[in-house]
XYZ file of C-alpha atoms in Angstrom:
265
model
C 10.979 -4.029 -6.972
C 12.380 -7.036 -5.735
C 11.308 -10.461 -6.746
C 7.870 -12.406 -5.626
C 8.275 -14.983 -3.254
C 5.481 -18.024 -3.878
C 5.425 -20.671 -1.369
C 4.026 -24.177 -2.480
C 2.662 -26.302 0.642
C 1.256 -29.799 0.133
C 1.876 -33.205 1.434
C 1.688 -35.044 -1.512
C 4.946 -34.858 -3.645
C 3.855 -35.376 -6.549
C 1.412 -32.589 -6.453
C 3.596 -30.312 -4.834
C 7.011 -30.671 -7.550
C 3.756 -30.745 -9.882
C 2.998 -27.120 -9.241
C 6.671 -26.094 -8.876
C 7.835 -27.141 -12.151
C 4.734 -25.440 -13.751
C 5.561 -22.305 -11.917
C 9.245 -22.350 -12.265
C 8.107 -22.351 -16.416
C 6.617 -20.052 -16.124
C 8.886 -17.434 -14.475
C 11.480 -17.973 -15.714
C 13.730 -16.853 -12.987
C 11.315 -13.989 -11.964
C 9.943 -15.535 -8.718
C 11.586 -17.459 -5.785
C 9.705 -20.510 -5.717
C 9.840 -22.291 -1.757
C 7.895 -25.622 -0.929
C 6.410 -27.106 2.252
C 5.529 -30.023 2.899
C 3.076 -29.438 5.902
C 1.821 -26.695 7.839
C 4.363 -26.106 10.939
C 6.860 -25.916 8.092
C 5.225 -23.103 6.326
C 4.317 -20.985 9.321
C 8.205 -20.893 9.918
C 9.375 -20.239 6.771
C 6.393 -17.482 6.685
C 7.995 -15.994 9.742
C 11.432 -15.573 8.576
C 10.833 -15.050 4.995
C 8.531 -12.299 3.369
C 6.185 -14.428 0.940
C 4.006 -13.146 -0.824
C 2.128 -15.679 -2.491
C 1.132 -18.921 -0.348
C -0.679 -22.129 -2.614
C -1.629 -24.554 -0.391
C -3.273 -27.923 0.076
C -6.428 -27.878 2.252
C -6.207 -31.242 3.522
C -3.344 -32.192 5.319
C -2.296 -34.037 8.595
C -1.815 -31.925 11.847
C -2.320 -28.315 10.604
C -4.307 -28.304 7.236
C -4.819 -25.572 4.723
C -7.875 -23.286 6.172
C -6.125 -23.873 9.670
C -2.920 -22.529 7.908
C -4.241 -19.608 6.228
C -5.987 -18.373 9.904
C -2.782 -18.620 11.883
C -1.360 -16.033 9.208
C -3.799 -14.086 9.806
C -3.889 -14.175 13.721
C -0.619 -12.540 13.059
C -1.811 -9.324 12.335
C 1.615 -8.573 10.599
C 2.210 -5.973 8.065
C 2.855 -8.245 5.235
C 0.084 -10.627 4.390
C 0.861 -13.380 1.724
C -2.076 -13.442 -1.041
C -3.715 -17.247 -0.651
C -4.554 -19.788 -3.447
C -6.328 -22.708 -1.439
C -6.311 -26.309 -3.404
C -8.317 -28.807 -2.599
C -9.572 -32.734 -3.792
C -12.777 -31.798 -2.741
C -15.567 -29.815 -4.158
C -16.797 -28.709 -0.689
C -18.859 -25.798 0.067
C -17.876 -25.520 3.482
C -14.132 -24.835 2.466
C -15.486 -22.422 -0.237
C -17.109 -20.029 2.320
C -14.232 -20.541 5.131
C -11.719 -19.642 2.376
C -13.851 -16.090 1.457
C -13.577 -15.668 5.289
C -10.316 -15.434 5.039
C -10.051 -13.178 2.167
C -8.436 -16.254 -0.256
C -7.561 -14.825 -3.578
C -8.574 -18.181 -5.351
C -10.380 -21.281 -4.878
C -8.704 -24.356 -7.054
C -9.582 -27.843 -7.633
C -7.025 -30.964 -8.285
C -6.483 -32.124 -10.744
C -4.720 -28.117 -11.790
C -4.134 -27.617 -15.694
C -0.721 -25.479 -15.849
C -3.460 -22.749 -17.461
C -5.945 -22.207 -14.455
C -2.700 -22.558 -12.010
C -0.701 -20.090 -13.700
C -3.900 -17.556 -14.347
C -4.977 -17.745 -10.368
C -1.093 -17.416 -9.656
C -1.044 -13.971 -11.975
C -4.549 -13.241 -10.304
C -3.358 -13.277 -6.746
C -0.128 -11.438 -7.786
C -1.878 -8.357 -8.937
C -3.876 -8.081 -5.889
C -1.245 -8.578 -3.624
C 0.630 -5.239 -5.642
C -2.608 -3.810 -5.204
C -2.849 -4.165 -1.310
C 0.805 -3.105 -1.125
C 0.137 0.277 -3.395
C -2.853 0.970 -1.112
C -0.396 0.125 2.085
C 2.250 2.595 0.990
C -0.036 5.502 -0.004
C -1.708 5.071 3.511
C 1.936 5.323 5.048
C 2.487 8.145 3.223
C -0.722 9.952 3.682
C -1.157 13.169 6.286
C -4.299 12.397 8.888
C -5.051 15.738 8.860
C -4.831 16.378 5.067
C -7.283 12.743 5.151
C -9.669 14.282 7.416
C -10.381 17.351 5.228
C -10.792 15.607 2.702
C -13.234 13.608 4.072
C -15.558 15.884 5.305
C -14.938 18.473 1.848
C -18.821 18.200 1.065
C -19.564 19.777 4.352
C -17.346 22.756 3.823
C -18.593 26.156 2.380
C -17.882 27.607 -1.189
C -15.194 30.295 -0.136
C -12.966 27.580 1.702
C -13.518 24.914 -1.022
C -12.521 27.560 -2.925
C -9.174 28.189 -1.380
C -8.172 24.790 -0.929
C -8.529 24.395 -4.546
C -6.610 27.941 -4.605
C -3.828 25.820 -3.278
C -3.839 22.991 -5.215
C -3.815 24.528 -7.924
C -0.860 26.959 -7.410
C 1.119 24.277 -5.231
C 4.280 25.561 -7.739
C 4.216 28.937 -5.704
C 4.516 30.754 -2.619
C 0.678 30.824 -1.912
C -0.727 33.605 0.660
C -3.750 34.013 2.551
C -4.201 37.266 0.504
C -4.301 35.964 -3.101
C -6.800 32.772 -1.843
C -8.753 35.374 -0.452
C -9.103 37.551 -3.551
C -9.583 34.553 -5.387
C -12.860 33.498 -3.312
C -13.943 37.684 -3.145
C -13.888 37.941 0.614
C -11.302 40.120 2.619
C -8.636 37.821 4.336
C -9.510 38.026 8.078
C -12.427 36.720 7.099
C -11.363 33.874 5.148
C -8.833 33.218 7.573
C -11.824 32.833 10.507
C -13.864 30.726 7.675
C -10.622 28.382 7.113
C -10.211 27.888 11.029
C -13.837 27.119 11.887
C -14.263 25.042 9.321
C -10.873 22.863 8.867
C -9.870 22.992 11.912
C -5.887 24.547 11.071
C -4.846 28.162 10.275
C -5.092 28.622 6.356
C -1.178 28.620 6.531
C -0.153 25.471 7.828
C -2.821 23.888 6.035
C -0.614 25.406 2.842
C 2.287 23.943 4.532
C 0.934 20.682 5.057
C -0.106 20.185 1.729
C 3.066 21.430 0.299
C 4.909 18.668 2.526
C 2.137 16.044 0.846
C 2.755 16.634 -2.455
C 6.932 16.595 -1.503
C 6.408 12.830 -0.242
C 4.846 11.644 -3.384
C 7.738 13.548 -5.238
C 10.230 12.097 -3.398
C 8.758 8.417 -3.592
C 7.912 8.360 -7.000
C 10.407 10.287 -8.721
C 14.168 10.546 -8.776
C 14.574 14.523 -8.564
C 16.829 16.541 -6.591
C 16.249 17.706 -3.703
C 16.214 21.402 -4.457
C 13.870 20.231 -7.681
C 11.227 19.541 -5.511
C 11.641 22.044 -3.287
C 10.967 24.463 -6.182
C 7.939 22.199 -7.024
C 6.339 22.625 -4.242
C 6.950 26.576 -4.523
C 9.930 26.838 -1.527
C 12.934 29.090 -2.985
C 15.658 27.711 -1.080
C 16.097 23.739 -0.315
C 17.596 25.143 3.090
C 13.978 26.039 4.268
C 12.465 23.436 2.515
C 14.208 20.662 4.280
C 13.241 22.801 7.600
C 9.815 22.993 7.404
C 9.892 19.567 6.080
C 12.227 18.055 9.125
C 9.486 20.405 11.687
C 6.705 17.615 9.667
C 8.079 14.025 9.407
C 10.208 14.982 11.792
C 13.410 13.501 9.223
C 15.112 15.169 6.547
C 13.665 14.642 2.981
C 16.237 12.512 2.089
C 16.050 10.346 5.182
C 12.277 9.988 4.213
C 12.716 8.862 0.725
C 15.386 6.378 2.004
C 13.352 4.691 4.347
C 10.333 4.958 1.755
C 12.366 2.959 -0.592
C 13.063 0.427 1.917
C 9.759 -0.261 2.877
C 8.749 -0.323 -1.031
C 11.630 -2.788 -1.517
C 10.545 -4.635 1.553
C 6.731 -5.222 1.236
């Protein structure tokens, strides 16, 4: 994981070098640490740089903080910074515009080096957070998400299967075995499986094979042909097939780009 990015934006120099040095202390090396010193400056550094945590001033001449903050978000891009809004002022109003705008923290001036560096570690986390959630959506099948959303409404013999599957996601699973597992014959689980989850009882295998390949290939190192053989396919020939007929890119195109886009957000 590459390092964070903070961006400082305040007109006051003082204030603004104030927070730097604290933050620079702090990590030791382990952020990139950008300043601003009004609003149009921060909106293009935002645009060219990926930040991911922005502290800024509320009041400031032509664009201030809350005005800032909303112009990120008009955006609509991917990447999101994480906010920490400052501000001279105890004022309510600025308190519910900055919840409005999802703001990770809420500071008042004069900032100790404590609160500033606990909010910054705050806002940090949740921004890793949003990012985890971001990738595993990227990753996830819509069809594997539906199921699983509507799982309470399915009967005991196909809940039964699926769980078949899960659970034997190291093998060559067949409509057979699920079948003998749940006690019913296997046209008739097959008819169950199609009503009910909307995919023959084979390519939902498939597709949930090619699910639990993804995470493998994200979050672990192995070979190829390793997780091939985890997710019960003999030959990494077929495996990268079926798995080029799903995401429509080899596997090791897929983990490529998923490491980019890790490295990247």
């Amino acid at each position: 994981m590459r390092n964070r990015t903070i961006l400082i934006v305040d007109d006051e120099p003082r204030s603004r070098e104030g927070m730097k040095k604290m933050l620079a202390s702090w990590a030791a090396g382990q952020c990139e640490l950008l300043t601003a010193d009004n609003g149009f400056a921060a909106l293009r550094i935002a645009e060219g740089t990926a930040v991911d945590l922005m502290i800024t001033d509320i009041r400031m001449p032509q664009i201030n903080g809350l005005s800032l903050v909303a112009q990120l978000r008009e955006k609509a891009a991917a990447r999101q910074p994480a906010v920490i809004l400052i501000s001279g002022h105890a004022e309510f109003e600025y308190a519910q515009q900055a919840i409005q705008l999802s703001v990770v923290d809420y500071l008042l001036k004069p900032i100790s080096r404590e609160k500033l560096i606990a909010a910054v570690e705050k806002a940090l986390k949740a921004g890793e957070e949003r990012e985890r959630i971001l990738l595993m959506q990227k990753m996830a099948d819509p069809e594997l998400v539906a199921v699983a959303g509507g799982e309470a409404s399915l009967s005991d013999p196909v809940r039964g299967a699926i769980q078949y599957v899960d659970a034997h996601m190291g093998e060559a699973v067949s409509l057979k075995e699920a079948a003998d597992h749940v006690h019913l014959n296997g046209s008739y689980l097959s008819t169950l499986f199609k009503e009910q989850i909307g995919m023959t009882f084979s390519e939902y295998v498939a597709r949930r094979k090619m699910q639990k390949a993804k995470e493998l290939l994200v979050k672990t190192n192995l070979p190829i042909a390793a997780i091939a053989e985890r997710v019960g396919y003999q030959t990494a020939k077929y495996f990268n097939k079926l798995f080029k007929e799903y995401e429509s890119m080899s596997p090791g195109q897929y983990r490529t780009e998923m490491q980019q886009a890790d490295a990247g957000i």
